[in-house]
Amino acid sequence: MARGLRCPDDRWAWVEIDLDAIHDNTVALKRLLDRGVQMMCVVKADAYGHGAVRCAKSMARAGADQFAVATVREGVELREAGIREPIAILSEPPLEAIQDIVDHNLAPAVYTQDFALSLGECAAAAGKVANYHLAVDTGMTRIGVNWRDVLELRRCIDFHRGIECAGTFTHFATADVLGDWDFEMQRRRFGEAVATLRDAGLDTGLVHCSNTPATIMHPEVHEDMCRVGIGLYGLHPAVETRRRVRLRPAMSVRGRITRVERPEVGTGVSYGLTYRVPKPNIQICTVPIGYADGLSRTLSGNMDVLVKGERCRQVGRICMDQFMFAVAVNNVRAYRPTQAVSQGDVVTVLGTDGNEMVSADDMAARRNTINYEVVCDFGLRLDKVYV
Ligand SMILES: *Cc1c(COP(=O)(O)O)cnc(C)c1O
C-alpha cells in the first residue's frame, strides 16, 4: 500500500483521487459521442467531491470541450485556476452575482426575463456580450422556462445586444430508467421547443439534454452536446449502464489507525455504548474519520473497512471525527479471521485493498441513497491526495 504513505501531514485521514481514472473515464465517455458532438463535463460540487480544479484539468487534457458548475463561485474558482474552456452555470443565480458572471465569462442558465435582461445590461456596460444557455422545463419541474413558453421568453429578451444564446437545454428526470414513458414525453416536449425556436428563425446555440445515463443509454438524444457528470468519476448512474461502458472509480478514502485497544469482554464502544466487546482477543481500533468528513452516521454498525486486504466490522456509533472497528485476533467466531493490526496501519473506508473492495454503490445501498451523495460527502473536509 505504497499509495497510503502519501498521507497529509496534519491528519491521519485523506481522500485519494486517481487522476488517471478521471482521464480514462473522460476518454471512454467521449468515445460514445459521434464526431462533432461536444462534451460538457459537469464539475459542480467540487467535482462531486473529487476536487474541481485538478479534475477539470485532467478532463480538459482528455477532450472535455466545456465545463458546467452549479454556482458562480464554482465557476470563478475554475477561471482563477486557469481553465479557459466555456463554463456553464446550471441554474440562474441571484441578480447580485451577475457582475462576477460577466467578469469571468461564465455562461449561466437563463429562464426569466428579469435575469436575462439584467445580465445583458451588465455585459453591455462592460462592453461584452454574455453567453447564456436557455433552460427548458420539459417535465422535471425544477428549473427552466416551461417548454410551451420558450418562444415568448426569447421574444422578450432577444432585442438585447448584451446577451447571446449559446445553448438550449433540458434535464431528464428518468433517463436512468430504460423504456420510460416520461423520458419519451420530455424528449418530445424538448424537440417541440427546439423546433419552435428554429421555425421562428432563432439561433438555439448548442442543443443539449443528456446527463450520464442518457449519454450512455440514449445515443438518439445526444444532440449537439452531452453533459456528463457521475460517469467521469467512474461511477454508474444505473445498473443498466454498467455493461455498456467500462469506468474506473476515481475516489478512495483512507485513514490510519490512531489507537488499538484489546478491552475486556463487556466493554462498551462509542456514544451510547451500543456495541460491547463480546469475546476475548478483540482489538478495537480507532480511525480519525467521522460523519463531518462525510462518513454518514447512518452507517454505524453497518459497514466494513479494509485492513491488510481483509474486511473488518465497524462497531459502535460513528462520531463526528472518528470511528472504531473491531479486529478479531485468532479467528473469533462470527468475525472474519484477521491478523492483529497496529497503530499506523492503513484502513480503507472506500476503495480497494488487496482483493477486497468497498464501493460507493455498496455504501450508498447501506445508506439508502445513491453513489453521487456518497462521494460528494467525502469532499466535505478530508484533504485530497492526487495520485
Ligand atoms: C448534475 C447535472 C448533470 C450531470 O448529471 P449526471 O447524472 O451526474 O451525469 C447534467 N445536467 C444537469 C442540469 C445537472 O444538474
Short mmCIF file of C-alpha atoms and ligand atoms in Angstrom, two decimals:
data_model
loop_
_atom_site.label_atom_id
_atom_site.label_comp_id
_atom_site.label_asym_id
_atom_site.label_seq_id
_atom_site.Cartn_x
_atom_site.Cartn_y
_atom_site.Cartn_z
CA MET A 1 0.00 0.00 0.00
CA ALA A 2 2.66 2.49 -1.08
CA ARG A 3 -0.07 4.98 -2.01
CA GLY A 4 -1.26 5.07 1.56
CA LEU A 5 2.05 6.59 2.55
CA ARG A 6 1.04 9.83 0.86
CA CYS A 7 -0.79 10.89 3.96
CA PRO A 8 -1.22 14.63 4.66
CA ASP A 9 0.98 15.95 7.45
CA ASP A 10 -1.69 17.10 9.84
CA ARG A 11 -4.19 14.28 9.89
CA TRP A 12 -4.24 10.51 9.64
CA ALA A 13 -7.02 10.50 7.07
CA TRP A 14 -7.36 11.50 3.44
CA VAL A 15 -9.19 11.10 0.15
CA GLU A 16 -7.18 9.69 -2.75
CA ILE A 17 -8.13 10.80 -6.24
CA ASP A 18 -6.83 8.78 -9.17
CA LEU A 19 -6.45 11.37 -11.94
CA ASP A 20 -5.63 8.67 -14.50
CA ALA A 21 -9.07 7.22 -13.81
CA ILE A 22 -10.66 10.65 -14.35
CA HIS A 23 -8.74 10.96 -17.61
CA ASP A 24 -9.62 7.47 -18.83
CA ASN A 25 -13.30 7.80 -17.88
CA THR A 26 -13.46 11.07 -19.82
CA VAL A 27 -11.96 9.38 -22.88
CA ALA A 28 -14.29 6.37 -22.54
CA LEU A 29 -17.38 8.56 -22.34
CA LYS A 30 -16.27 10.82 -25.15
CA ARG A 31 -15.88 7.74 -27.34
CA LEU A 32 -19.64 7.21 -27.06
CA LEU A 33 -20.26 10.52 -28.85
CA ASP A 34 -20.39 10.93 -32.59
CA ARG A 35 -17.74 13.12 -34.11
CA GLY A 36 -18.72 16.77 -33.71
CA VAL A 37 -20.80 16.21 -30.59
CA GLN A 38 -19.30 18.21 -27.75
CA MET A 39 -18.71 17.01 -24.23
CA MET A 40 -19.62 19.27 -21.32
CA CYS A 41 -18.03 17.90 -18.17
CA VAL A 42 -20.05 18.59 -15.03
CA VAL A 43 -17.71 19.50 -12.17
CA LYS A 44 -20.27 21.01 -9.79
CA ALA A 45 -19.96 20.49 -6.04
CA ASP A 46 -16.17 20.46 -6.31
CA ALA A 47 -16.35 17.77 -8.98
CA TYR A 48 -18.70 15.58 -6.93
CA GLY A 49 -16.24 15.80 -4.05
CA HIS A 50 -13.19 14.95 -6.17
CA GLY A 51 -11.71 18.47 -6.43
CA ALA A 52 -12.88 20.63 -9.34
CA VAL A 53 -9.64 22.24 -10.48
CA ARG A 54 -7.47 19.14 -10.69
CA CYS A 55 -10.27 17.07 -12.21
CA ALA A 56 -11.17 19.74 -14.78
CA LYS A 57 -7.55 19.92 -15.90
CA SER A 58 -7.43 16.14 -16.39
CA MET A 59 -10.73 16.22 -18.25
CA ALA A 60 -9.56 19.06 -20.49
CA ARG A 61 -6.50 17.02 -21.45
CA ALA A 62 -8.76 14.06 -22.18
CA GLY A 63 -11.01 16.00 -24.54
CA ALA A 64 -13.58 17.94 -22.50
CA ASP A 65 -14.97 20.77 -24.63
CA GLN A 66 -16.83 22.67 -21.93
CA PHE A 67 -17.48 22.57 -18.19
CA ALA A 68 -20.58 23.03 -16.07
CA VAL A 69 -20.93 24.05 -12.42
CA ALA A 70 -23.81 24.76 -10.09
CA THR A 71 -22.73 28.07 -8.56
CA VAL A 72 -20.99 31.25 -9.62
CA ARG A 73 -18.28 30.71 -7.05
CA GLU A 74 -17.52 27.29 -8.52
CA GLY A 75 -17.16 28.90 -11.94
CA VAL A 76 -14.91 31.67 -10.65
CA GLU A 77 -12.68 29.08 -8.96
CA LEU A 78 -12.13 27.32 -12.29
CA ARG A 79 -11.38 30.59 -14.10
CA GLU A 80 -8.91 31.65 -11.42
CA ALA A 81 -7.17 28.29 -11.80
CA GLY A 82 -6.71 28.99 -15.49
CA ILE A 83 -9.49 26.93 -17.09
CA ARG A 84 -10.16 28.51 -20.49
CA GLU A 85 -12.99 26.35 -21.84
CA PRO A 86 -16.58 27.66 -21.75
CA ILE A 87 -18.15 27.24 -18.29
CA ALA A 88 -21.91 26.99 -17.84
CA ILE A 89 -23.79 27.60 -14.60
CA LEU A 90 -26.66 25.14 -14.42
CA SER A 91 -29.25 27.47 -12.86
CA GLU A 92 -29.98 31.20 -12.51
CA PRO A 93 -28.13 32.71 -9.56
CA PRO A 94 -29.33 35.89 -7.80
CA LEU A 95 -29.03 39.13 -9.75
CA GLU A 96 -26.30 40.24 -7.34
CA ALA A 97 -23.98 37.60 -8.82
CA ILE A 98 -24.21 38.89 -12.36
CA GLN A 99 -21.13 41.10 -12.17
CA ASP A 100 -18.98 38.06 -11.32
CA ILE A 101 -20.55 36.12 -14.17
CA VAL A 102 -19.67 38.83 -16.66
CA ASP A 103 -16.20 39.47 -15.23
CA HIS A 104 -15.30 35.78 -15.52
CA ASN A 105 -17.07 35.00 -18.79
CA LEU A 106 -19.38 32.39 -17.31
CA ALA A 107 -22.49 31.27 -19.20
CA PRO A 108 -25.47 30.96 -16.87
CA ALA A 109 -28.71 29.14 -17.43
CA VAL A 110 -31.45 31.65 -18.25
CA TYR A 111 -35.19 31.21 -17.80
CA THR A 112 -36.56 34.52 -16.60
CA GLN A 113 -36.80 37.80 -18.43
CA ASP A 114 -35.60 39.68 -15.39
CA PHE A 115 -32.37 37.75 -15.11
CA ALA A 116 -31.70 37.73 -18.85
CA LEU A 117 -32.07 41.48 -19.20
CA SER A 118 -30.01 42.24 -16.10
CA LEU A 119 -27.29 40.00 -17.50
CA GLY A 120 -27.50 41.89 -20.79
CA GLU A 121 -27.26 45.28 -19.06
CA CYS A 122 -24.23 44.26 -17.05
CA ALA A 123 -22.46 42.74 -20.05
CA ALA A 124 -23.21 45.75 -22.24
CA ALA A 125 -21.87 48.10 -19.58
CA ALA A 126 -18.62 46.10 -19.67
CA GLY A 127 -18.53 46.22 -23.45
CA LYS A 128 -19.13 42.45 -23.59
CA VAL A 129 -21.70 40.01 -24.87
CA ALA A 130 -22.65 37.40 -22.24
CA ASN A 131 -23.39 33.87 -23.39
CA TYR A 132 -26.27 32.04 -21.77
CA HIS A 133 -28.00 28.66 -22.03
CA LEU A 134 -31.79 28.74 -22.25
CA ALA A 135 -33.10 26.22 -19.70
CA VAL A 136 -36.33 24.49 -20.69
CA ASP A 137 -38.56 22.68 -18.21
CA THR A 138 -39.93 19.67 -20.08
CA GLY A 139 -41.28 17.80 -17.10
CA MET A 140 -38.77 17.68 -14.25
CA THR A 141 -40.38 20.74 -12.63
CA ARG A 142 -37.10 22.06 -11.24
CA ILE A 143 -35.80 24.98 -13.29
CA GLY A 144 -36.32 26.39 -16.73
CA VAL A 145 -38.98 28.09 -18.78
CA ASN A 146 -41.99 25.88 -19.49
CA TRP A 147 -41.48 24.16 -22.86
CA ARG A 148 -44.60 25.86 -24.24
CA ASP A 149 -43.24 29.33 -23.44
CA VAL A 150 -39.75 29.30 -24.96
CA LEU A 151 -40.61 31.50 -27.91
CA GLU A 152 -42.39 34.05 -25.74
CA LEU A 153 -39.36 34.36 -23.46
CA ARG A 154 -36.91 34.64 -26.34
CA ARG A 155 -39.07 37.36 -27.93
CA CYS A 156 -38.89 39.37 -24.70
CA ILE A 157 -35.11 39.21 -24.39
CA ASP A 158 -33.68 38.84 -27.88
CA PHE A 159 -33.63 42.59 -28.56
CA HIS A 160 -30.81 42.94 -26.05
CA ARG A 161 -27.36 43.20 -27.60
CA GLY A 162 -25.62 42.27 -24.34
CA ILE A 163 -26.66 38.62 -24.42
CA GLU A 164 -26.32 35.75 -26.83
CA CYS A 165 -27.86 32.29 -26.72
CA ALA A 166 -25.00 29.76 -26.62
CA GLY A 167 -27.23 26.79 -25.85
CA THR A 168 -30.72 25.46 -25.29
CA PHE A 169 -31.08 22.62 -22.83
CA THR A 170 -33.31 20.50 -20.68
CA HIS A 171 -32.73 17.89 -17.98
CA PHE A 172 -34.34 14.46 -17.78
CA ALA A 173 -35.91 13.14 -14.60
CA THR A 174 -35.84 9.47 -15.64
CA ALA A 175 -33.02 8.99 -18.16
CA ASP A 176 -31.71 6.15 -15.97
CA VAL A 177 -34.85 4.04 -16.48
CA LEU A 178 -34.96 2.01 -19.69
CA GLY A 179 -38.09 2.36 -21.83
CA ASP A 180 -39.54 5.03 -19.59
CA TRP A 181 -42.65 6.80 -20.82
CA ASP A 182 -41.89 10.08 -19.01
CA PHE A 183 -38.46 10.20 -20.62
CA GLU A 184 -40.11 9.93 -24.03
CA MET A 185 -42.53 12.69 -23.09
CA GLN A 186 -39.73 15.03 -22.01
CA ARG A 187 -37.86 14.23 -25.17
CA ARG A 188 -40.88 15.06 -27.32
CA ARG A 189 -41.53 18.33 -25.49
CA PHE A 190 -37.89 19.37 -25.82
CA GLY A 191 -37.99 18.57 -29.53
CA GLU A 192 -41.09 20.73 -29.90
CA ALA A 193 -39.49 23.63 -28.03
CA VAL A 194 -36.34 23.49 -30.16
CA ALA A 195 -38.39 23.23 -33.37
CA THR A 196 -40.49 26.23 -32.35
CA LEU A 197 -37.38 28.35 -31.89
CA ARG A 198 -35.86 27.19 -35.18
CA ASP A 199 -39.11 27.73 -37.08
CA ALA A 200 -39.13 31.29 -35.80
CA GLY A 201 -35.63 31.73 -37.20
CA LEU A 202 -33.92 31.99 -33.81
CA ASP A 203 -30.47 30.62 -33.04
CA THR A 204 -30.72 27.95 -30.32
CA GLY A 205 -26.97 27.67 -29.83
CA LEU A 206 -25.89 24.15 -28.91
CA VAL A 207 -28.83 21.90 -28.11
CA HIS A 208 -28.10 19.61 -25.13
CA CYS A 209 -30.07 17.35 -22.79
CA SER A 210 -28.03 14.21 -21.99
CA ASN A 211 -26.76 13.55 -18.48
CA THR A 212 -24.61 10.45 -17.90
CA PRO A 213 -27.42 7.88 -18.15
CA ALA A 214 -28.79 9.47 -21.33
CA THR A 215 -25.28 9.72 -22.77
CA ILE A 216 -24.71 6.01 -22.20
CA MET A 217 -28.18 4.59 -22.88
CA HIS A 218 -29.76 7.01 -25.35
CA PRO A 219 -27.48 7.98 -28.24
CA GLU A 220 -30.59 9.30 -30.01
CA VAL A 221 -30.67 12.30 -27.64
CA HIS A 222 -27.01 13.33 -27.79
CA GLU A 223 -27.89 16.34 -29.99
CA ASP A 224 -25.00 18.88 -30.16
CA MET A 225 -23.52 18.24 -26.73
CA CYS A 226 -23.70 15.80 -23.79
CA ARG A 227 -23.48 16.95 -20.17
CA VAL A 228 -21.78 14.15 -18.31
CA GLY A 229 -21.21 14.10 -14.58
CA ILE A 230 -21.12 10.95 -12.45
CA GLY A 231 -19.58 8.74 -15.13
CA LEU A 232 -16.46 10.91 -15.21
CA TYR A 233 -15.80 9.88 -11.64
CA GLY A 234 -16.07 6.21 -12.53
CA LEU A 235 -19.49 5.60 -11.04
CA HIS A 236 -22.57 4.31 -12.80
CA PRO A 237 -25.93 6.05 -12.54
CA ALA A 238 -27.86 2.83 -13.06
CA VAL A 239 -27.38 -0.93 -13.23
CA GLU A 240 -28.20 -0.80 -16.96
CA THR A 241 -25.22 1.41 -17.81
CA ARG A 242 -22.63 -0.93 -16.29
CA ARG A 243 -22.29 -3.30 -19.21
CA ARG A 244 -22.20 -0.54 -21.82
CA VAL A 245 -19.04 1.31 -20.82
CA ARG A 246 -16.08 0.47 -18.64
CA LEU A 247 -15.42 3.07 -15.95
CA ARG A 248 -13.00 3.14 -13.04
CA PRO A 249 -13.89 4.74 -9.70
CA ALA A 250 -11.50 7.62 -9.02
CA MET A 251 -12.05 8.11 -5.30
CA SER A 252 -10.69 6.13 -2.37
CA VAL A 253 -10.97 7.12 1.28
CA ARG A 254 -8.26 6.01 3.67
CA GLY A 255 -7.01 6.66 7.16
CA ARG A 256 -4.53 5.26 9.62
CA ILE A 257 -5.28 3.54 12.87
CA THR A 258 -4.60 6.04 15.64
CA ARG A 259 -5.10 3.70 18.61
CA VAL A 260 -5.50 0.00 19.28
CA GLU A 261 -7.01 -1.45 22.44
CA ARG A 262 -7.81 -5.02 23.48
CA PRO A 263 -10.61 -4.36 26.02
CA GLU A 264 -12.14 -6.79 28.47
CA VAL A 265 -15.29 -8.63 27.45
CA GLY A 266 -18.31 -6.39 28.07
CA THR A 267 -16.51 -3.11 27.49
CA GLY A 268 -18.66 -0.64 25.54
CA VAL A 269 -17.58 1.30 22.46
CA SER A 270 -18.54 4.84 21.33
CA TYR A 271 -21.54 7.04 22.21
CA GLY A 272 -24.37 5.14 23.82
CA LEU A 273 -22.08 2.11 24.24
CA THR A 274 -24.29 0.37 21.68
CA TYR A 275 -21.56 -2.19 20.98
CA ARG A 276 -19.98 -4.24 23.72
CA VAL A 277 -16.94 -6.41 23.25
CA PRO A 278 -18.39 -9.94 23.11
CA LYS A 279 -15.26 -12.12 23.36
CA PRO A 280 -11.66 -12.00 24.38
CA ASN A 281 -9.00 -11.18 21.84
CA ILE A 282 -10.85 -8.46 20.01
CA GLN A 283 -8.91 -5.38 19.10
CA ILE A 284 -10.86 -2.13 18.98
CA CYS A 285 -9.15 0.27 16.58
CA THR A 286 -9.79 3.97 16.12
CA VAL A 287 -9.68 5.80 12.75
CA PRO A 288 -9.90 9.60 12.54
CA ILE A 289 -12.74 9.80 10.00
CA GLY A 290 -16.26 10.74 11.08
CA TYR A 291 -19.58 12.00 9.85
CA ALA A 292 -18.21 15.54 9.49
CA ASP A 293 -15.90 14.01 6.89
CA GLY A 294 -18.85 12.52 5.03
CA LEU A 295 -18.92 9.09 6.64
CA SER A 296 -22.63 9.06 7.38
CA ARG A 297 -23.61 8.22 10.93
CA THR A 298 -26.38 6.06 9.47
CA LEU A 299 -23.66 3.54 8.59
CA SER A 300 -22.90 2.93 12.28
CA GLY A 301 -22.51 -0.81 12.89
CA ASN A 302 -23.46 -1.46 9.26
CA MET A 303 -20.25 -1.22 7.27
CA ASP A 304 -16.91 -2.91 6.84
CA VAL A 305 -13.47 -1.39 6.47
CA LEU A 306 -10.46 -2.99 4.81
CA VAL A 307 -7.18 -3.54 6.61
CA LYS A 308 -4.29 -5.57 5.22
CA GLY A 309 -6.60 -6.78 2.47
CA GLU A 310 -9.24 -8.09 4.87
CA ARG A 311 -12.71 -6.92 5.82
CA CYS A 312 -13.31 -5.86 9.41
CA ARG A 313 -16.57 -4.80 11.07
CA GLN A 314 -17.09 -1.19 12.01
CA VAL A 315 -18.56 -1.15 15.54
CA GLY A 316 -20.30 1.43 17.72
CA ARG A 317 -21.67 4.76 16.60
CA ILE A 318 -19.72 6.75 14.07
CA CYS A 319 -18.65 10.01 15.76
CA MET A 320 -18.17 13.43 14.20
CA ASP A 321 -14.43 12.99 13.63
CA GLN A 322 -13.65 9.34 14.36
CA PHE A 323 -14.98 5.81 14.24
CA MET A 324 -13.95 2.46 15.66
CA PHE A 325 -13.75 -1.00 14.17
CA ALA A 326 -13.10 -4.45 15.53
CA VAL A 327 -10.35 -6.87 14.61
CA ALA A 328 -10.83 -10.42 15.76
CA VAL A 329 -7.47 -11.87 16.53
CA ASN A 330 -7.21 -15.68 16.47
CA ASN A 331 -10.33 -16.23 14.43
CA VAL A 332 -13.09 -15.47 16.92
CA ARG A 333 -16.36 -16.91 15.66
CA ALA A 334 -18.72 -14.50 13.86
CA TYR A 335 -15.80 -12.34 12.86
CA ARG A 336 -13.65 -12.90 9.85
CA PRO A 337 -10.18 -14.23 10.67
CA THR A 338 -7.88 -11.29 10.84
CA GLN A 339 -4.27 -10.68 11.65
CA ALA A 340 -3.51 -8.36 14.50
CA VAL A 341 -3.14 -4.75 13.48
CA SER A 342 -1.23 -1.86 14.96
CA GLN A 343 -1.27 1.87 15.23
CA GLY A 344 -0.36 3.47 11.92
CA ASP A 345 -1.77 0.68 9.71
CA VAL A 346 -3.73 1.96 6.74
CA VAL A 347 -7.51 1.47 6.75
CA THR A 348 -9.57 1.70 3.56
CA VAL A 349 -13.08 3.04 4.06
CA LEU A 350 -13.87 3.39 0.35
CA GLY A 351 -11.88 1.74 -2.42
CA THR A 352 -9.71 -1.31 -2.87
CA ASP A 353 -7.21 -3.08 -0.63
CA GLY A 354 -5.78 -6.34 -1.98
CA ASN A 355 -8.66 -8.39 -3.36
CA GLU A 356 -11.29 -6.63 -1.31
CA MET A 357 -13.29 -3.57 -2.24
CA VAL A 358 -15.82 -1.26 -0.67
CA SER A 359 -17.61 0.59 -3.47
CA ALA A 360 -19.61 3.79 -3.38
CA ASP A 361 -22.54 1.66 -4.55
CA ASP A 362 -22.19 -0.67 -1.51
CA MET A 363 -22.06 2.30 0.78
CA ALA A 364 -24.97 4.03 -0.95
CA ALA A 365 -27.15 0.93 -0.63
CA ARG A 366 -26.42 0.71 3.09
CA ARG A 367 -27.22 4.40 3.49
CA ASN A 368 -30.37 4.18 1.39
CA THR A 369 -29.03 6.79 -1.01
CA ILE A 370 -27.11 7.00 -4.31
CA ASN A 371 -23.40 6.88 -5.07
CA TYR A 372 -23.50 10.59 -6.00
CA GLU A 373 -24.17 11.56 -2.39
CA VAL A 374 -21.53 9.19 -1.01
CA VAL A 375 -18.69 10.80 -2.99
CA CYS A 376 -19.96 14.38 -2.57
CA ASP A 377 -19.97 13.83 1.19
CA PHE A 378 -16.34 12.70 1.30
CA GLY A 379 -15.43 16.02 -0.31
CA LEU A 380 -16.52 17.82 2.84
CA ARG A 381 -13.38 18.08 4.93
CA LEU A 382 -10.75 15.45 4.19
CA ASP A 383 -7.60 16.52 2.40
CA LYS A 384 -7.31 15.25 -1.15
CA VAL A 385 -4.23 13.48 -2.37
CA TYR A 386 -3.90 13.19 -6.14
CA VAL A 387 -2.24 10.05 -7.41
C1 LIG B 1 -25.81 17.37 -12.36
C2 LIG B 1 -26.33 17.62 -13.71
C3 LIG B 1 -25.85 16.88 -14.81
C4 LIG B 1 -24.94 15.69 -14.67
O1 LIG B 1 -25.69 14.58 -14.25
P1 LIG B 1 -25.01 13.13 -14.11
O2 LIG B 1 -26.15 12.24 -13.80
O3 LIG B 1 -24.05 13.24 -12.98
O4 LIG B 1 -24.35 12.85 -15.39
C5 LIG B 1 -26.27 17.27 -16.06
N1 LIG B 1 -27.13 18.29 -16.23
C6 LIG B 1 -27.63 19.00 -15.20
C7 LIG B 1 -28.58 20.11 -15.45
C8 LIG B 1 -27.27 18.67 -13.90
O5 LIG B 1 -27.79 19.36 -12.88
#
